[in-house]
Coordinates of C-alpha atoms and ligand atoms in Angstrom, one line a residue:
Chain E
M1 CA -139.4 -6.4 -22.0
K2 CA -140.3 -9.2 -20.6
I3 CA -137.7 -10.3 -17.7
L4 CA -136.8 -13.5 -16.3
V5 CA -135.5 -14.4 -12.8
C6 CA -134.0 -18.0 -11.7
I7 CA -133.9 -18.8 -7.3
K8 CA -133.2 -21.7 -5.8
Q9 CA -134.2 -22.3 -2.5
V10 CA -130.8 -23.8 -0.4
P11 CA -130.7 -25.0 2.7
D12 CA -129.7 -22.7 5.7
L13 CA -125.8 -23.4 5.6
E14 CA -124.6 -23.0 8.6
S15 CA -126.8 -26.7 9.2
R16 CA -125.3 -29.6 9.9
F17 CA -125.9 -32.5 7.0
K18 CA -126.8 -35.8 7.7
P19 CA -126.7 -38.1 3.8
D20 CA -129.9 -38.8 3.0
A21 CA -131.5 -42.5 2.6
A22 CA -129.9 -43.4 -0.7
G23 CA -126.6 -41.4 0.7
V24 CA -127.3 -39.5 -2.3
W25 CA -127.7 -35.5 -0.9
F26 CA -129.0 -34.0 2.4
S27 CA -131.3 -35.4 4.2
E28 CA -133.9 -32.6 4.7
A29 CA -134.4 -33.1 8.7
D30 CA -134.0 -30.3 11.2
L31 CA -132.7 -28.1 8.0
A32 CA -134.2 -24.9 7.7
F33 CA -134.4 -23.6 4.3
R34 CA -133.4 -19.9 2.4
V35 CA -133.1 -18.0 -0.8
N36 CA -129.7 -18.7 -2.4
E37 CA -127.4 -16.0 -1.7
Y38 CA -126.9 -15.3 -5.2
D39 CA -130.0 -15.0 -6.3
E40 CA -131.1 -12.8 -4.1
Y41 CA -128.4 -10.3 -6.4
A42 CA -130.7 -11.2 -9.0
I43 CA -133.5 -10.6 -8.3
E44 CA -132.9 -6.9 -6.7
Q45 CA -131.0 -6.6 -10.2
A46 CA -134.7 -7.2 -11.7
V47 CA -136.0 -4.7 -9.7
K48 CA -133.7 -2.4 -10.5
L49 CA -133.9 -2.6 -14.1
K50 CA -137.9 -2.2 -13.7
E51 CA -137.5 0.5 -11.9
Q52 CA -135.4 1.7 -13.8
L53 CA -137.7 1.2 -16.6
G54 CA -140.9 3.3 -15.4
N55 CA -142.4 0.0 -14.0
E56 CA -143.1 -1.2 -17.6
P57 CA -141.4 -4.7 -17.6
E58 CA -143.0 -7.6 -16.0
I59 CA -140.6 -9.7 -14.4
T60 CA -141.7 -13.5 -13.4
V61 CA -140.1 -15.8 -10.9
L62 CA -139.1 -19.1 -11.4
S63 CA -137.8 -21.7 -8.8
I64 CA -138.2 -25.8 -8.9
G65 CA -138.1 -27.9 -5.9
P66 CA -140.8 -29.3 -3.3
D67 CA -143.3 -27.0 -2.4
R68 CA -141.6 -25.8 0.8
V69 CA -140.2 -24.0 -1.7
L70 CA -142.7 -21.4 -2.0
E71 CA -141.5 -19.6 0.6
A72 CA -139.1 -18.3 -1.5
I73 CA -141.1 -17.4 -4.5
K74 CA -142.8 -15.5 -1.8
K75 CA -140.0 -13.7 -0.6
A76 CA -139.2 -12.2 -4.2
L77 CA -142.5 -11.6 -5.2
A78 CA -142.8 -9.1 -2.2
M79 CA -138.5 -7.7 -3.9
G80 CA -140.9 -7.0 -6.1
C81 CA -141.6 -9.6 -8.4
D82 CA -144.5 -9.7 -10.2
R83 CA -145.3 -13.3 -10.8
A84 CA -144.1 -17.0 -10.2
V85 CA -144.1 -19.7 -11.8
H86 CA -143.4 -22.7 -9.4
V87 CA -142.0 -26.3 -10.8
Q88 CA -143.4 -28.6 -9.3
D89 CA -141.2 -31.1 -8.2
S90 CA -139.9 -33.1 -5.0
A91 CA -137.4 -35.3 -6.4
A92 CA -135.2 -31.9 -7.7
H93 CA -132.1 -32.6 -5.7
L94 CA -132.0 -36.5 -8.6
K95 CA -131.8 -33.5 -11.4
D96 CA -128.8 -33.2 -12.8
P97 CA -127.9 -29.0 -13.9
W98 CA -128.2 -30.4 -17.9
Q99 CA -131.5 -30.9 -16.4
I100 CA -132.9 -28.1 -13.9
A101 CA -131.5 -26.2 -17.6
S102 CA -133.5 -27.1 -19.2
I103 CA -136.5 -27.2 -17.4
I104 CA -136.4 -23.7 -16.9
A105 CA -135.2 -23.2 -21.5
T106 CA -138.1 -25.1 -22.0
H107 CA -140.6 -23.3 -19.8
A108 CA -138.8 -20.0 -21.2
K109 CA -138.3 -21.1 -24.9
D110 CA -142.1 -19.2 -26.2
Q111 CA -142.7 -16.8 -23.8
A112 CA -140.1 -14.5 -24.4
Y113 CA -137.9 -13.4 -21.5
D114 CA -135.7 -10.3 -23.1
V115 CA -133.6 -10.9 -20.0
I116 CA -133.3 -13.9 -17.6
F117 CA -130.8 -13.2 -14.7
T118 CA -129.7 -16.5 -12.9
G119 CA -127.5 -16.6 -9.7
M120 CA -123.7 -17.4 -10.3
Q121 CA -124.4 -21.1 -8.6
S122 CA -126.2 -22.4 -6.1
Q123 CA -124.4 -22.7 -2.6
D124 CA -125.4 -25.9 -1.5
R125 CA -124.6 -28.0 -5.1
G126 CA -122.2 -24.8 -6.7
S127 CA -122.1 -26.1 -10.1
A128 CA -122.1 -22.9 -11.6
Q129 CA -123.9 -25.0 -14.8
V130 CA -127.5 -23.6 -14.8
G131 CA -127.6 -20.3 -16.0
V132 CA -124.9 -20.9 -18.9
T133 CA -126.7 -23.9 -19.8
V134 CA -130.0 -22.2 -20.0
A135 CA -128.7 -19.1 -22.2
E136 CA -126.9 -22.3 -24.2
Q137 CA -129.6 -23.8 -24.6
L138 CA -132.2 -21.2 -25.6
G139 CA -129.4 -19.1 -28.1
Y140 CA -129.3 -15.8 -25.9
A141 CA -126.4 -13.9 -25.4
C142 CA -123.9 -14.8 -22.0
A143 CA -122.0 -13.4 -19.6
T144 CA -121.5 -14.9 -16.2
T145 CA -120.1 -13.1 -12.6
L146 CA -121.4 -10.0 -12.5
V147 CA -120.9 -7.0 -10.2
G148 CA -122.5 -4.5 -12.7
F149 CA -124.7 -4.5 -14.9
A150 CA -126.6 -1.0 -16.8
Y151 CA -129.1 -1.1 -19.3
E152 CA -129.4 0.8 -22.1
G153 CA -131.8 0.7 -25.8
G154 CA -131.3 -3.2 -26.0
A155 CA -128.2 -4.1 -24.1
I156 CA -126.0 -4.6 -21.6
T157 CA -122.8 -3.5 -20.5
A158 CA -122.1 -5.8 -18.1
K159 CA -118.9 -5.9 -15.5
L160 CA -117.6 -9.4 -15.1
E161 CA -115.7 -10.0 -11.5
L162 CA -112.3 -11.7 -12.6
E163 CA -109.5 -12.9 -10.4
G164 CA -107.3 -10.9 -7.8
G165 CA -110.1 -7.4 -8.2
I166 CA -109.9 -7.5 -11.9
K167 CA -113.0 -6.8 -13.9
G168 CA -114.1 -7.3 -16.8
V169 CA -116.0 -5.0 -19.6
A170 CA -118.5 -6.3 -21.5
K171 CA -121.5 -5.4 -23.9
L172 CA -124.4 -7.6 -25.2
K173 CA -127.4 -7.5 -26.9
T174 CA -130.4 -8.8 -25.5
P175 CA -132.2 -11.8 -25.4
A176 CA -129.1 -12.2 -22.8
L177 CA -128.7 -14.0 -19.9
V178 CA -126.4 -12.5 -16.5
T179 CA -125.5 -15.1 -13.6
C180 CA -125.5 -12.6 -10.7
Q181 CA -122.4 -13.0 -7.9
L182 CA -122.0 -11.6 -4.9
G183 CA -122.5 -7.7 -3.7
L184 CA -123.7 -6.6 -7.4
N185 CA -126.5 -4.7 -5.9
T186 CA -127.5 -4.6 -1.9
P187 CA -130.8 -6.7 -2.4
R188 CA -133.7 -4.7 -0.2
Y189 CA -135.5 -6.3 2.1
P190 CA -138.9 -6.9 2.0
T191 CA -141.2 -4.9 3.4
L192 CA -144.8 -5.3 5.2
P193 CA -146.7 -3.2 2.9
N194 CA -145.2 -5.0 0.1
I195 CA -145.2 -8.6 1.4
M196 CA -149.2 -8.2 1.6
K197 CA -149.1 -6.9 -1.8
A198 CA -146.9 -10.1 -3.0
K199 CA -149.7 -12.6 -0.9
K200 CA -152.5 -11.2 -4.6
K201 CA -149.6 -12.2 -7.0
E202 CA -150.2 -14.8 -9.4
I203 CA -148.1 -18.1 -7.8
A204 CA -148.4 -20.5 -11.8
G205 CA -147.7 -23.6 -10.9
V206 CA -146.5 -26.5 -12.8
P207 CA -146.2 -30.4 -12.7
V208 CA -142.8 -31.1 -13.3
A209 CA -143.4 -33.7 -16.5
D210 CA -144.6 -30.5 -18.3
L211 CA -142.1 -29.2 -18.9
L212 CA -139.3 -31.9 -18.1
K213 CA -137.7 -33.7 -21.9
E214 CA -134.7 -34.3 -21.3
E215 CA -132.7 -37.5 -19.6
A216 CA -129.5 -36.9 -16.9
L217 CA -126.3 -37.0 -18.6
G218 CA -124.3 -37.1 -15.0
K219 CA -125.4 -39.3 -11.8
T220 CA -124.2 -38.7 -8.1
V221 CA -122.9 -40.6 -6.2
S222 CA -122.2 -40.2 -3.3
F223 CA -122.2 -37.8 -0.9
H224 CA -120.0 -37.8 2.3
P225 CA -118.4 -35.7 4.7
P226 CA -114.9 -34.2 3.8
A227 CA -112.4 -37.2 4.9
K228 CA -110.0 -35.1 7.9
K229 CA -107.4 -32.9 6.1
G230 CA -107.4 -31.0 9.8
S231 CA -104.8 -31.6 11.9
G232 CA -105.7 -29.1 13.7
L233 CA -106.7 -28.8 17.6
I234 CA -110.5 -28.2 18.4
L235 CA -110.7 -26.9 21.8
E236 CA -114.2 -26.3 23.2
G237 CA -115.6 -25.3 26.2
D238 CA -115.4 -22.1 29.3
V239 CA -114.3 -19.2 27.4
S240 CA -111.6 -17.3 30.1
D241 CA -110.1 -21.4 30.4
L242 CA -110.2 -20.8 26.0
V243 CA -108.6 -17.6 26.5
E244 CA -105.6 -19.2 28.8
K245 CA -105.3 -21.9 26.3
V246 CA -105.2 -19.9 23.3
I247 CA -101.9 -17.2 25.2
G248 CA -100.8 -20.5 25.8
I249 CA -100.1 -22.1 22.6
L250 CA -99.2 -19.3 21.0
K251 CA -96.6 -19.1 23.4
D252 CA -94.7 -21.5 21.5
K253 CA -95.8 -22.3 18.7
T254 CA -95.5 -18.7 17.4
A255 CA -93.5 -15.8 17.7
V256 CA -95.9 -12.9 17.7
L257 CA -96.1 -13.3 21.6
R258 CA -93.3 -12.3 23.5
Chain Z
M1 CA -107.2 -42.0 -21.8
K2 CA -107.2 -38.5 -23.7
T3 CA -107.5 -35.1 -22.2
L4 CA -107.5 -32.0 -23.9
L5 CA -106.6 -29.1 -21.0
I6 CA -107.3 -25.7 -22.3
G7 CA -105.1 -23.3 -21.0
E8 CA -105.7 -19.6 -19.8
Y9 CA -104.1 -16.5 -21.5
R10 CA -104.6 -12.9 -19.9
Q11 CA -103.4 -9.7 -20.1
G12 CA -101.0 -10.3 -22.9
K13 CA -99.5 -13.3 -20.6
L14 CA -99.7 -16.8 -20.4
L15 CA -101.3 -18.2 -16.9
D16 CA -99.1 -20.2 -14.3
T17 CA -102.6 -21.9 -13.5
T18 CA -102.6 -23.8 -17.3
Y19 CA -99.7 -26.3 -15.4
E20 CA -102.3 -27.2 -12.6
L21 CA -104.5 -28.3 -15.8
F22 CA -101.2 -30.8 -16.0
G23 CA -101.4 -32.7 -12.6
F24 CA -104.8 -32.8 -13.0
A25 CA -104.4 -34.6 -16.1
G26 CA -100.9 -36.5 -14.5
Q27 CA -103.2 -38.1 -11.0
L28 CA -105.9 -39.2 -13.8
G29 CA -102.7 -41.1 -16.0
A30 CA -104.6 -39.3 -19.0
E31 CA -102.6 -38.7 -22.2
T32 CA -102.9 -34.6 -22.7
A33 CA -103.6 -32.1 -25.7
L34 CA -103.5 -28.3 -24.9
F35 CA -106.0 -24.8 -26.6
L36 CA -104.8 -21.8 -25.5
V37 CA -106.4 -19.0 -26.8
G38 CA -102.6 -17.2 -26.9
T39 CA -99.4 -16.1 -29.1
D40 CA -97.2 -18.0 -30.9
S41 CA -94.6 -15.7 -28.9
Q42 CA -95.5 -17.5 -25.7
L43 CA -95.7 -20.7 -25.7
P44 CA -96.3 -23.2 -22.7
A45 CA -93.4 -25.6 -22.4
Y46 CA -94.7 -28.5 -23.2
G47 CA -93.4 -31.3 -25.9
G48 CA -97.2 -32.8 -27.0
T49 CA -100.2 -31.1 -29.2
L50 CA -101.3 -27.5 -28.9
Y51 CA -104.1 -26.3 -30.9
L52 CA -103.6 -22.1 -31.1
A53 CA -105.9 -19.4 -31.8
D54 CA -104.2 -16.3 -32.0
V55 CA -105.7 -14.3 -29.5
A56 CA -105.0 -10.8 -31.1
V57 CA -107.8 -12.4 -33.9
C58 CA -110.6 -14.0 -31.1
G59 CA -109.8 -11.5 -28.2
E60 CA -109.2 -12.9 -24.7
Y61 CA -112.5 -12.5 -23.7
S62 CA -115.4 -13.8 -26.5
P63 CA -116.9 -16.8 -25.2
E64 CA -119.5 -18.0 -28.3
L65 CA -115.8 -17.9 -30.5
H66 CA -113.4 -19.2 -28.1
K67 CA -116.4 -21.7 -27.7
Q68 CA -116.0 -22.5 -31.4
L69 CA -112.4 -22.9 -31.3
V70 CA -112.0 -25.3 -28.9
L71 CA -114.9 -27.8 -30.5
E72 CA -112.4 -27.4 -33.8
A73 CA -109.9 -28.9 -31.4
I74 CA -112.5 -31.7 -29.9
K75 CA -113.1 -32.4 -33.0
K76 CA -109.7 -32.5 -34.2
E77 CA -108.0 -34.8 -31.2
N78 CA -111.1 -37.0 -29.9
P79 CA -110.6 -36.7 -25.8
D80 CA -112.3 -38.4 -23.1
Q81 CA -112.2 -35.2 -21.0
I82 CA -112.1 -31.8 -21.9
V83 CA -110.6 -29.9 -18.5
F84 CA -111.5 -26.1 -17.6
L85 CA -110.3 -24.1 -14.6
H86 CA -112.8 -23.3 -12.1
S87 CA -111.7 -19.7 -13.0
S88 CA -113.5 -16.9 -14.1
Y89 CA -113.0 -18.9 -17.8
G90 CA -113.4 -21.2 -17.6
W91 CA -116.9 -21.5 -15.2
D92 CA -118.3 -19.4 -18.3
L93 CA -116.2 -21.3 -20.6
A94 CA -117.1 -25.1 -19.9
P95 CA -120.2 -25.0 -19.5
R96 CA -121.4 -23.6 -23.1
V97 CA -118.7 -26.3 -24.3
A98 CA -120.7 -29.3 -22.7
A99 CA -124.7 -28.4 -23.7
S100 CA -123.2 -27.3 -28.0
L101 CA -121.7 -31.6 -27.2
K102 CA -124.2 -32.5 -25.0
V103 CA -122.2 -34.4 -22.5
A104 CA -121.6 -34.2 -19.1
Q105 CA -120.6 -31.1 -17.0
V106 CA -118.5 -31.9 -13.6
S107 CA -117.6 -28.4 -11.8
E108 CA -115.0 -27.9 -8.9
V109 CA -113.0 -30.9 -9.2
V110 CA -111.0 -31.4 -6.0
A111 CA -109.4 -34.9 -6.1
I112 CA -110.4 -38.0 -8.4
Q113 CA -111.9 -41.0 -6.7
E114 CA -112.7 -44.6 -7.9
G115 CA -115.7 -44.5 -9.3
G116 CA -115.7 -40.5 -10.1
Y117 CA -115.0 -37.2 -9.1
E118 CA -114.5 -35.2 -5.7
V119 CA -116.6 -32.0 -5.8
G120 CA -117.2 -29.6 -2.7
C121 CA -121.2 -28.6 -1.7
C122 CA -122.9 -27.2 1.1
N123 CA -120.7 -24.7 1.1
A124 CA -117.6 -27.0 1.3
K125 CA -118.9 -28.6 3.9
M126 CA -119.4 -31.8 2.7
R127 CA -118.6 -33.5 -0.2
R128 CA -120.0 -35.6 -3.6
T129 CA -119.0 -38.0 -5.7
L130 CA -120.0 -37.5 -9.2
K131 CA -119.6 -39.4 -12.5
P132 CA -120.5 -38.3 -16.2
A133 CA -123.2 -40.9 -17.8
T134 CA -122.0 -39.8 -21.3
A135 CA -118.6 -40.7 -22.9
Q136 CA -117.0 -37.6 -22.8
S137 CA -117.8 -35.1 -20.4
V138 CA -116.0 -31.4 -19.2
I139 CA -114.9 -31.2 -16.4
T140 CA -113.7 -28.1 -14.1
I141 CA -111.1 -28.1 -11.5
Q142 CA -110.7 -25.9 -8.5
A143 CA -108.0 -23.6 -8.1
G144 CA -105.3 -25.1 -6.6
A145 CA -106.5 -29.0 -5.8
F146 CA -104.0 -30.3 -8.3
E147 CA -100.6 -29.6 -8.1
G148 CA -99.1 -27.6 -10.7
V149 CA -96.3 -29.2 -13.6
Q150 CA -94.2 -28.1 -15.8
P151 CA -93.6 -31.0 -18.4
G152 CA -91.0 -28.5 -20.0
G153 CA -90.5 -28.9 -24.1
A154 CA -92.0 -27.0 -27.3
P155 CA -95.3 -27.7 -28.2
Q156 CA -96.1 -29.5 -31.7
I157 CA -98.5 -26.6 -33.0
V158 CA -102.1 -27.0 -34.8
K159 CA -103.4 -23.7 -35.8
L160 CA -106.9 -23.1 -35.5
A161 CA -108.8 -20.0 -37.2
P162 CA -111.7 -18.2 -36.8
A163 CA -115.2 -19.0 -37.6
G164 CA -118.1 -17.2 -36.2
A165 CA -119.0 -13.7 -35.1
S166 CA -119.2 -13.4 -31.3
N167 CA -122.1 -12.0 -29.7
V168 CA -120.8 -10.6 -26.8
E169 CA -117.7 -7.5 -27.3
F170 CA -115.5 -7.1 -24.8
L171 CA -114.4 -3.6 -24.0
G172 CA -111.2 -4.4 -21.6
Y173 CA -110.7 -4.6 -18.2
E174 CA -110.6 -2.6 -15.0
P175 CA -107.4 -2.5 -12.9
A176 CA -108.6 -3.9 -9.3
E177 CA -109.1 -1.3 -6.8
E178 CA -105.9 1.0 -5.6
K179 CA -104.0 -1.3 -1.8
G180 CA -105.3 1.0 1.1
V181 CA -103.2 -1.2 3.1
D182 CA -100.9 -4.0 2.0
L183 CA -102.4 -6.9 4.0
A184 CA -99.1 -9.4 2.4
K185 CA -96.7 -7.0 4.5
A186 CA -98.1 -7.9 7.8
E187 CA -97.5 -10.1 9.9
I188 CA -100.0 -10.5 12.2
I189 CA -104.5 -10.5 10.8
V190 CA -107.3 -10.6 12.7
S191 CA -110.2 -10.9 10.2
A192 CA -113.2 -10.0 10.6
G193 CA -116.3 -12.9 9.0
R194 CA -120.6 -12.5 8.5
G195 CA -120.5 -14.3 11.8
I196 CA -119.8 -11.0 13.1
G197 CA -123.7 -10.1 13.0
K198 CA -123.5 -6.7 12.7
K199 CA -121.6 -3.2 11.7
D200 CA -121.2 -2.5 14.4
N201 CA -119.5 -5.5 16.3
V202 CA -116.3 -4.7 13.2
G203 CA -114.7 -2.6 16.3
I204 CA -114.7 -6.1 18.2
I205 CA -112.1 -7.4 15.4
A206 CA -110.4 -4.5 15.4
A207 CA -109.8 -4.7 19.1
L208 CA -108.5 -7.9 18.8
A209 CA -106.5 -6.6 16.1
K210 CA -105.0 -4.1 17.5
A211 CA -104.0 -5.3 20.6
F212 CA -101.9 -8.0 18.4
G213 CA -100.0 -4.9 17.2
G214 CA -101.6 -6.3 13.2
E215 CA -103.7 -5.3 10.8
L216 CA -108.0 -6.0 10.4
G217 CA -109.2 -8.4 7.5
A218 CA -111.9 -9.5 6.0
S219 CA -114.1 -11.9 4.1
R220 CA -116.6 -11.3 1.5
P221 CA -119.7 -10.5 2.3
V222 CA -118.3 -7.9 5.7
V223 CA -116.7 -5.8 2.2
D224 CA -120.1 -6.0 0.0
A225 CA -122.1 -5.5 3.0
E226 CA -119.4 -2.1 2.7
W227 CA -119.3 -3.0 6.7
V228 CA -114.9 -3.3 5.9
S229 CA -113.4 -1.1 3.0
H230 CA -112.4 -3.7 0.5
D231 CA -108.4 -2.6 1.2
H232 CA -109.0 -5.3 3.7
Q233 CA -110.2 -8.4 1.8
V234 CA -108.2 -11.8 2.4
G235 CA -109.3 -14.3 -0.5
T236 CA -109.0 -15.3 -4.9
T237 CA -110.9 -11.4 -5.3
G238 CA -109.1 -9.7 -2.9
Q239 CA -105.1 -10.1 -1.0
T240 CA -103.4 -13.3 -0.8
V241 CA -101.7 -13.1 2.6
S242 CA -98.8 -14.9 4.3
P243 CA -98.6 -13.9 8.2
K244 CA -96.9 -15.3 10.5
L245 CA -100.8 -15.3 13.0
Y246 CA -104.3 -14.8 11.1
V247 CA -106.9 -15.4 13.4
A248 CA -110.1 -16.4 11.7
C249 CA -113.2 -14.3 13.1
G250 CA -116.7 -15.9 12.9
I251 CA -115.2 -17.1 9.0
S252 CA -116.6 -20.7 7.5
G253 CA -113.5 -20.8 5.1
A254 CA -115.4 -20.8 1.3
I255 CA -112.8 -21.9 -0.7
Q256 CA -112.1 -18.6 -2.5
H257 CA -111.5 -17.3 1.9
L258 CA -108.8 -20.4 1.7
A259 CA -107.3 -19.6 -1.5
G260 CA -105.5 -16.2 0.2
M261 CA -104.8 -17.5 3.7
K262 CA -104.3 -20.7 4.1
K263 CA -100.2 -20.6 3.5
S264 CA -100.1 -18.6 6.3
E265 CA -97.7 -19.8 9.3
F266 CA -101.0 -20.1 12.0
I267 CA -104.1 -19.6 12.2
L268 CA -106.0 -19.8 15.1
A269 CA -110.2 -19.9 13.8
I270 CA -112.5 -19.0 15.7
N271 CA -116.3 -20.4 15.6
K272 CA -119.6 -21.2 16.5
D273 CA -119.5 -23.8 14.0
K274 CA -117.3 -27.0 15.0
D275 CA -117.4 -28.5 11.6
A276 CA -117.0 -25.5 9.6
P277 CA -114.6 -26.3 7.3
I278 CA -112.0 -23.4 8.2
G279 CA -111.5 -26.2 10.9
E280 CA -109.1 -27.8 7.7
V281 CA -106.3 -25.7 7.8
A282 CA -106.5 -24.3 11.2
D283 CA -103.9 -25.0 14.3
V284 CA -106.8 -24.6 16.9
L285 CA -110.0 -23.9 16.0
V286 CA -111.9 -22.7 19.1
V287 CA -115.4 -23.7 18.9
A288 CA -117.0 -20.8 20.9
D289 CA -119.3 -17.2 20.5
L290 CA -116.7 -14.1 18.7
L291 CA -118.7 -11.9 20.5
Q292 CA -117.6 -13.2 23.8
F293 CA -114.7 -14.7 23.3
V294 CA -112.7 -12.2 21.7
P295 CA -113.2 -9.2 23.6
A296 CA -111.9 -11.9 26.1
L297 CA -108.6 -12.6 25.1
T298 CA -108.7 -8.5 23.4
A299 CA -109.1 -7.9 27.7
R300 CA -106.2 -11.0 27.9
L301 CA -103.4 -9.5 25.4
S302 CA -103.5 -6.1 26.7
Q303 CA -103.1 -7.1 30.6
Ligands
FAD401 C1 -115.6 -16.2 -7.7 C2 -115.5 -16.0 -6.6 C3 -114.7 -15.2 -5.8 C4 -114.6 -15.1 -4.0 N1 -113.7 -14.1 -3.3 C5 -113.8 -14.5 -2.2 C6 -113.0 -13.3 -1.5 O1 -111.7 -13.0 -2.1 N2 -112.8 -13.6 0.5 C7 -113.9 -14.3 0.3 O2 -113.8 -13.9 1.8 N3 -114.9 -14.3 0.0 C8 -114.6 -14.9 -1.6 N4 -115.8 -15.6 -2.3 C9 -117.2 -16.0 -1.6 C10 -117.1 -16.9 -0.5 O3 -117.9 -18.1 -1.4 C11 -117.8 -16.7 1.2 O4 -119.5 -17.0 0.0 C12 -117.2 -16.3 1.8 O5 -116.3 -16.4 2.2 C13 -117.6 -16.5 3.4 O6 -117.7 -15.4 4.4 P1 -117.7 -15.7 5.7 O7 -117.5 -16.8 6.1 O8 -117.5 -14.3 6.2 O9 -119.2 -15.6 5.4 P2 -120.4 -17.5 5.8 O10 -119.9 -18.2 5.4 O11 -121.7 -17.1 6.3 O12 -119.8 -18.4 7.7 C14 -120.5 -17.2 8.7 C15 -119.7 -18.1 9.5 O13 -120.1 -17.5 11.3 C16 -120.0 -17.9 11.9 N5 -121.0 -17.4 12.8 C17 -122.2 -16.7 13.0 N6 -122.1 -16.8 14.7 C18 -120.9 -16.8 14.6 C19 -120.8 -16.1 16.4 N7 -121.7 -15.4 17.8 N8 -119.2 -16.5 16.7 C20 -118.3 -17.8 16.2 N9 -118.3 -18.1 14.5 C21 -120.6 -17.3 14.4 C22 -120.8 -19.5 11.3 O14 -120.4 -20.7 11.7 C23 -120.2 -19.8 10.6 O15 -119.1 -20.3 10.5 C24 -116.1 -15.1 -3.4 C25 -116.8 -16.0 -4.0 C26 -116.8 -17.0 -5.6 C27 -118.1 -17.1 -6.6
AMP402 N1 -134.3 -25.7 -8.5 C1 -133.8 -24.6 -9.2 N2 -134.9 -23.3 -9.3 C2 -134.7 -22.6 -10.6 N3 -134.0 -21.9 -10.8 C3 -132.8 -22.8 -9.7 C4 -132.6 -24.6 -9.7 N4 -131.6 -24.0 -9.4 C5 -130.5 -23.9 -9.8 N5 -131.1 -22.7 -10.6 C6 -130.4 -21.5 -10.6 O1 -129.4 -21.6 -11.4 C7 -128.2 -21.1 -10.6 C8 -127.1 -22.1 -10.4 O2 -126.9 -23.4 -10.1 P1 -125.7 -24.2 -10.4 O3 -125.9 -24.0 -11.3 O4 -126.9 -25.2 -9.2 O5 -125.1 -23.4 -9.3 C9 -128.5 -20.7 -8.8 O6 -128.0 -19.4 -8.7 C10 -130.7 -20.6 -10.0 O7 -130.5 -18.6 -10.8

């Protein structure tokens, strides 16, 4: 069996974001990057599937982006992926989801992957498109928002999260692509020996021009902060002053403190 | 301009959220037609064209089949925009339709702007304006971003028959977990977010809830990490609450969390990040380290 996991590196979301010079995405200055949270569940599910099948499957992890994404790739290798493809693209943030998907599909076309895992969405862009679009481009069966995954004899039983805590259960035959939701599993922390082992694993660098054949279908006009809807009060300062102020406001504005 | 709106039907019912699509089309100033895999015994209150496929034959979740049906309706209607809700049904189906047509998709639109559609990004902290470069486009709209509108009337039905087979077999639904705590009845809820840092700190938040005489709530990561059980989760996949006072401790304010609590009468947020999107709904945002502020507030309340 051959497995592919697609991961994106995203900025730490507790950062402050400022527009870049072109005004269409964030400036990377002062930002720290990490693996997209949803993709950590994708990596973990791939590794669990490999373990379930007696470590026979080979897991490839793929990420499109500038050289900093090598850090994300190394984490995936330390978590148990076997080899990596780094699609080198310093302008990945300017590609639309159709193009990102087409890069992945072009790579996957002659690899005959049985199962492809992606995140349900990326935390910075949040289009929730790339996974499903890859499946469409490859003609794979696809299910989204997985909170449960089981594999047996060439078929996946997927638990799909719906609104209000209800779940749907669906069965799909491989080759298939699934998109992973938060809470699907418990992503492991890479151990030191595994981090050392990962250093020996192959990372193939591929220039994006080798895989990208498609034009963008849409474009970003601007990147900006939300128009401030919040009419709320912002309180800063010394903790004991803050406590007194909050108590005062709650007594004034609510009926919960008598 | 012409839109094809993709309605939703689940567990034997037409979903009310379908009407939000009309709110969006109204703001766009576009003509409408509606697509639905449903039944003619439960028709939407809408006097326009309804492309209707029989759910008894097509199933409620059968993406490949539903995609073919939507494509057939598009062929007949030739709309400029095909509009879905950004819901589990919409984000699953929309990219399949967009890819088949090879047209742009804009996901989770929160507003219509001159020159494009506004969407959230960076965990709702920032916004982008996107513009399709293709003549036709697929749009998904954020739940709750556009007010529901019931156009009224009885539809003119165009029946669609399924063609082709599904490559996903739907086995059925699993009900939501039993609720141990009914947060909907609570007058005061104090919720823990990932900002509490570790399981040991749940106690700090629970102590504040107790001091207020309220219940403990939680955001999803806190539940996923098993620091708190699922019946405390607030949000689209947890409970929807509207207490007199909601206290959000270390919660950033993702849309899926806001959807569950923004109707609270008074919202107090404690966050060390002044820009956290929870500030958009909070009546008071205390910018502080919750590990210092929360115990201090608890101590003051317990005096
Ligand atoms: C389909 C779907 C359904 C979902 N359903 C739900 C749902 O029902 N409910 C839900 O909650 N989420 C849901 N989510 C997840 C949601 O998108 C967010 O990921 C989640 O709400 C984030 O939780 P959080 O705010 O606790 O964590 P984070 O976003 O990580 O925010 C943590 C916050 O804590 C602050 N902080 C950190 N340390 C401190 C400190 N010491 N003192 C003060 N503040 C601090 C940070 O500034 C940050 O703002 C869903 C997601 C999807 C895709
Ligand atoms: N640059 C990228 N490199 C590799 N995979 C990606 C990239 N961007 C998105 N993905 C995958 O597609 C999923 C959905 O992303 P999105 O459509 O941007 O919300 C992510 O969770 C990743 O699994």
